[in-house]
GROMACS .gro file of C-alpha atoms in nm:
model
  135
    1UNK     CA    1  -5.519 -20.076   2.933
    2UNK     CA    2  -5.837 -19.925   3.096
    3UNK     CA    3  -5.769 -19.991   3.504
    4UNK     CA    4  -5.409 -20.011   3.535
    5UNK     CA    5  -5.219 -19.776   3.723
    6UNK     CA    6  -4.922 -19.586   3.593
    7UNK     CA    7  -4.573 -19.716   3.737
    8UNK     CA    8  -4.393 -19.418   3.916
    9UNK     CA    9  -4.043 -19.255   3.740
   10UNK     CA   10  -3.721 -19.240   4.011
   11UNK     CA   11  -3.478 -19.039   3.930
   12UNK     CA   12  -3.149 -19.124   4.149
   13UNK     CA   13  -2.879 -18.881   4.175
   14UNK     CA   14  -2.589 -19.018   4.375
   15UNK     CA   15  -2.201 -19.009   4.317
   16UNK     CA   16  -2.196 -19.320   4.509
   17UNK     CA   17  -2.217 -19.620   4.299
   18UNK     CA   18  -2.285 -19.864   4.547
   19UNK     CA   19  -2.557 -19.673   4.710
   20UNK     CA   20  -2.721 -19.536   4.361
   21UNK     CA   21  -2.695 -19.893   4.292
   22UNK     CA   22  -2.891 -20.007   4.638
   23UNK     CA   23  -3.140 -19.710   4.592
   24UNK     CA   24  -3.240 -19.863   4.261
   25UNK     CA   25  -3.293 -20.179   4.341
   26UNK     CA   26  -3.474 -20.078   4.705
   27UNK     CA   27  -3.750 -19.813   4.512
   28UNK     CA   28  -3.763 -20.098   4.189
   29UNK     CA   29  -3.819 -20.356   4.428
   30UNK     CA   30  -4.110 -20.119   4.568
   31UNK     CA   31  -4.276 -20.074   4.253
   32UNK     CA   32  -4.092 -19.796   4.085
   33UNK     CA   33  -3.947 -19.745   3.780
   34UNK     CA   34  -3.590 -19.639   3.793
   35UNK     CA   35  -3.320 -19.407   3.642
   36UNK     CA   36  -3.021 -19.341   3.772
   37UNK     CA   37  -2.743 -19.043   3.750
   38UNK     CA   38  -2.374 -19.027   3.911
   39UNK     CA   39  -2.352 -18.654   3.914
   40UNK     CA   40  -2.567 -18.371   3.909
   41UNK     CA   41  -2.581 -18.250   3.542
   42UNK     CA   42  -2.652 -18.614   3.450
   43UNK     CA   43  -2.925 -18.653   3.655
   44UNK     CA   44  -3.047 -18.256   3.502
   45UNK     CA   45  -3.004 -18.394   3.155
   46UNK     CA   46  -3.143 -18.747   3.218
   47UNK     CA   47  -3.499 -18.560   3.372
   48UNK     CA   48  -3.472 -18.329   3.070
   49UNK     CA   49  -3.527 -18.632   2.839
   50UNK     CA   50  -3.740 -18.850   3.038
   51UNK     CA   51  -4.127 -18.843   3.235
   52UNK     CA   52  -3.999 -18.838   3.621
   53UNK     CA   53  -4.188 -18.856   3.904
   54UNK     CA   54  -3.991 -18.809   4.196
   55UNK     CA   55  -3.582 -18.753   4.253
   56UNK     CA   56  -3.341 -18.887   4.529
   57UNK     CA   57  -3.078 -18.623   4.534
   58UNK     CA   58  -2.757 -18.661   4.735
   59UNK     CA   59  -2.637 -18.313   4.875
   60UNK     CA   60  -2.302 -18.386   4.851
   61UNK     CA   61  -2.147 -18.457   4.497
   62UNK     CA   62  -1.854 -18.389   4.257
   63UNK     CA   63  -1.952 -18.115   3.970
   64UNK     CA   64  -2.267 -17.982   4.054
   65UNK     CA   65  -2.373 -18.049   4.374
   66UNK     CA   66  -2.732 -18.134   4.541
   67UNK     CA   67  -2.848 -17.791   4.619
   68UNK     CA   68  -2.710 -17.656   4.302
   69UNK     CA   69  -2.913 -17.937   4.142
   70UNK     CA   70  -3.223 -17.931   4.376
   71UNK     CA   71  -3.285 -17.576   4.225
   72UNK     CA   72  -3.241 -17.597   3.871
   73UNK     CA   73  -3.469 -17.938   3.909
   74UNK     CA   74  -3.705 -17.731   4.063
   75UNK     CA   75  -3.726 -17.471   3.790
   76UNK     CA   76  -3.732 -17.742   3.486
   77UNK     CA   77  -3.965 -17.962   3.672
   78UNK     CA   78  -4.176 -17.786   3.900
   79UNK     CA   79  -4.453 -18.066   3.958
   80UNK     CA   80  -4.190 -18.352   4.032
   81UNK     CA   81  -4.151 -18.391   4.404
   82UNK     CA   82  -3.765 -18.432   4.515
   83UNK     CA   83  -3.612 -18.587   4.815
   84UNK     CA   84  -3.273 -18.465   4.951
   85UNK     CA   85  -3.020 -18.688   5.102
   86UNK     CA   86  -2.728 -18.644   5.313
   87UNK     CA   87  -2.501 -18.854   5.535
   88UNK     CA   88  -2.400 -18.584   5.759
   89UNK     CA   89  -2.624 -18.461   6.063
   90UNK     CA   90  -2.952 -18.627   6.257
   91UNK     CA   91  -3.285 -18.575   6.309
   92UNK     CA   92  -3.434 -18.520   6.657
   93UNK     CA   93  -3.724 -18.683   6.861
   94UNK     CA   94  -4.030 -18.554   6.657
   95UNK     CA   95  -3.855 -18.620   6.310
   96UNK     CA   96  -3.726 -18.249   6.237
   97UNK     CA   97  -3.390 -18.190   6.053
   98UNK     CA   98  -3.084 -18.106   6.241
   99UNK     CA   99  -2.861 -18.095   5.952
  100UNK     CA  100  -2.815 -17.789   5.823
  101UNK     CA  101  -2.796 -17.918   5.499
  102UNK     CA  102  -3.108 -18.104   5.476
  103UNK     CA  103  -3.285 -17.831   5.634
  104UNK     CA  104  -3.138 -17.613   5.359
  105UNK     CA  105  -3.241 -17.824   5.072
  106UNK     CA  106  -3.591 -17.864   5.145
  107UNK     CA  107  -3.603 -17.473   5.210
  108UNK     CA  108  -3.485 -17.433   4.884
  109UNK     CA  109  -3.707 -17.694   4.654
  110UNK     CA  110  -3.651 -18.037   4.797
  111UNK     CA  111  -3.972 -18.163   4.967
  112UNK     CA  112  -3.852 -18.424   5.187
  113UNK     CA  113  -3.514 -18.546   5.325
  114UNK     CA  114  -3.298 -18.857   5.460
  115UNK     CA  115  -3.039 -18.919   5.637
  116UNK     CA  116  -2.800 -19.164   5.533
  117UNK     CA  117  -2.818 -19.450   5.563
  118UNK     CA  118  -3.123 -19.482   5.425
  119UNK     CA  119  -3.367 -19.730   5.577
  120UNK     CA  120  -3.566 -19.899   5.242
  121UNK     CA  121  -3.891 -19.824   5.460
  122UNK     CA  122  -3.843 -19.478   5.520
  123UNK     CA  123  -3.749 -19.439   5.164
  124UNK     CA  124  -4.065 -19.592   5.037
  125UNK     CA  125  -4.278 -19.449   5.332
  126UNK     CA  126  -4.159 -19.121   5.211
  127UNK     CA  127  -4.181 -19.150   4.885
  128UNK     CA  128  -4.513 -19.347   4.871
  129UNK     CA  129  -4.653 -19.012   5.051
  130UNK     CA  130  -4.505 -18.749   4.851
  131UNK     CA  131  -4.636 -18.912   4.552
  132UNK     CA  132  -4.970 -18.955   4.651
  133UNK     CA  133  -4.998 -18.581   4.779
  134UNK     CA  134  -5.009 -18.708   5.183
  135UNK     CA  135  -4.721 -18.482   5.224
   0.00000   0.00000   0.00000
């Protein structure tokens, strides 16, 4: 219909079922739709199949693992934006990454990160922005 605006594709990629489970419900809650993935090459062949707008992708994971999956994302789909997520490390005053990790993934593809546990507004803050080209 002339007007309406396109709902959003998630892509969650979390070994964690509880939190994969929270994520969805947090971003469908915020407008989104949803897909979700327990393991790296899931979530690779799920946004193989599938229109996807943005991906939550947790660093650490069984298989293929976030960075590992962060780059082959990156290659397949090049316009989606991608947000890393980690439980280890911290983030300073003025918001930059102190993890190693994070700071490694969004050298390497990922174009925002969180730390976990994720707040629902900084993951819709962040997303909201990345989708609409603010970051």
């Amino acid at each position: 219909m002339a007007g309406e605006i396109a709902t959003r594709t998630v892509l969650v990629i979390d070994d964690d079922d509880l939190l994969r489970q929270t994520l969805h419900d947090l971003l469908r809650d915020g407008g989104y739709d949803v897909l979700v993935a327990g393991d790296g090459q899931e979530g690779i062949e799920l946004a193989e199949k599938s229109r996807i707008d943005l991906i939550v992708c947790d660093l650490f994971m069984p298989g293929k693992e976030g960075i590992e999956t962060i780059l082959e994302l990156r290659q397949s789909l090049p316009a989606a934006k991608i947000i890393a997520i980690s439980g280890g490390g911290s983030f300073n005053d003025d918001g930059r990454i102190l993890d190693w990790n994070l700071r490694a993934a969004t050298q390497l593809g990922a174009d925002g990160a969180l730390q976990k546990p994720i707040r629902r507004d900084a993951l819709l803050n962040l997303a909201e922005k990345l989708l609409s080209g603010a970051l």
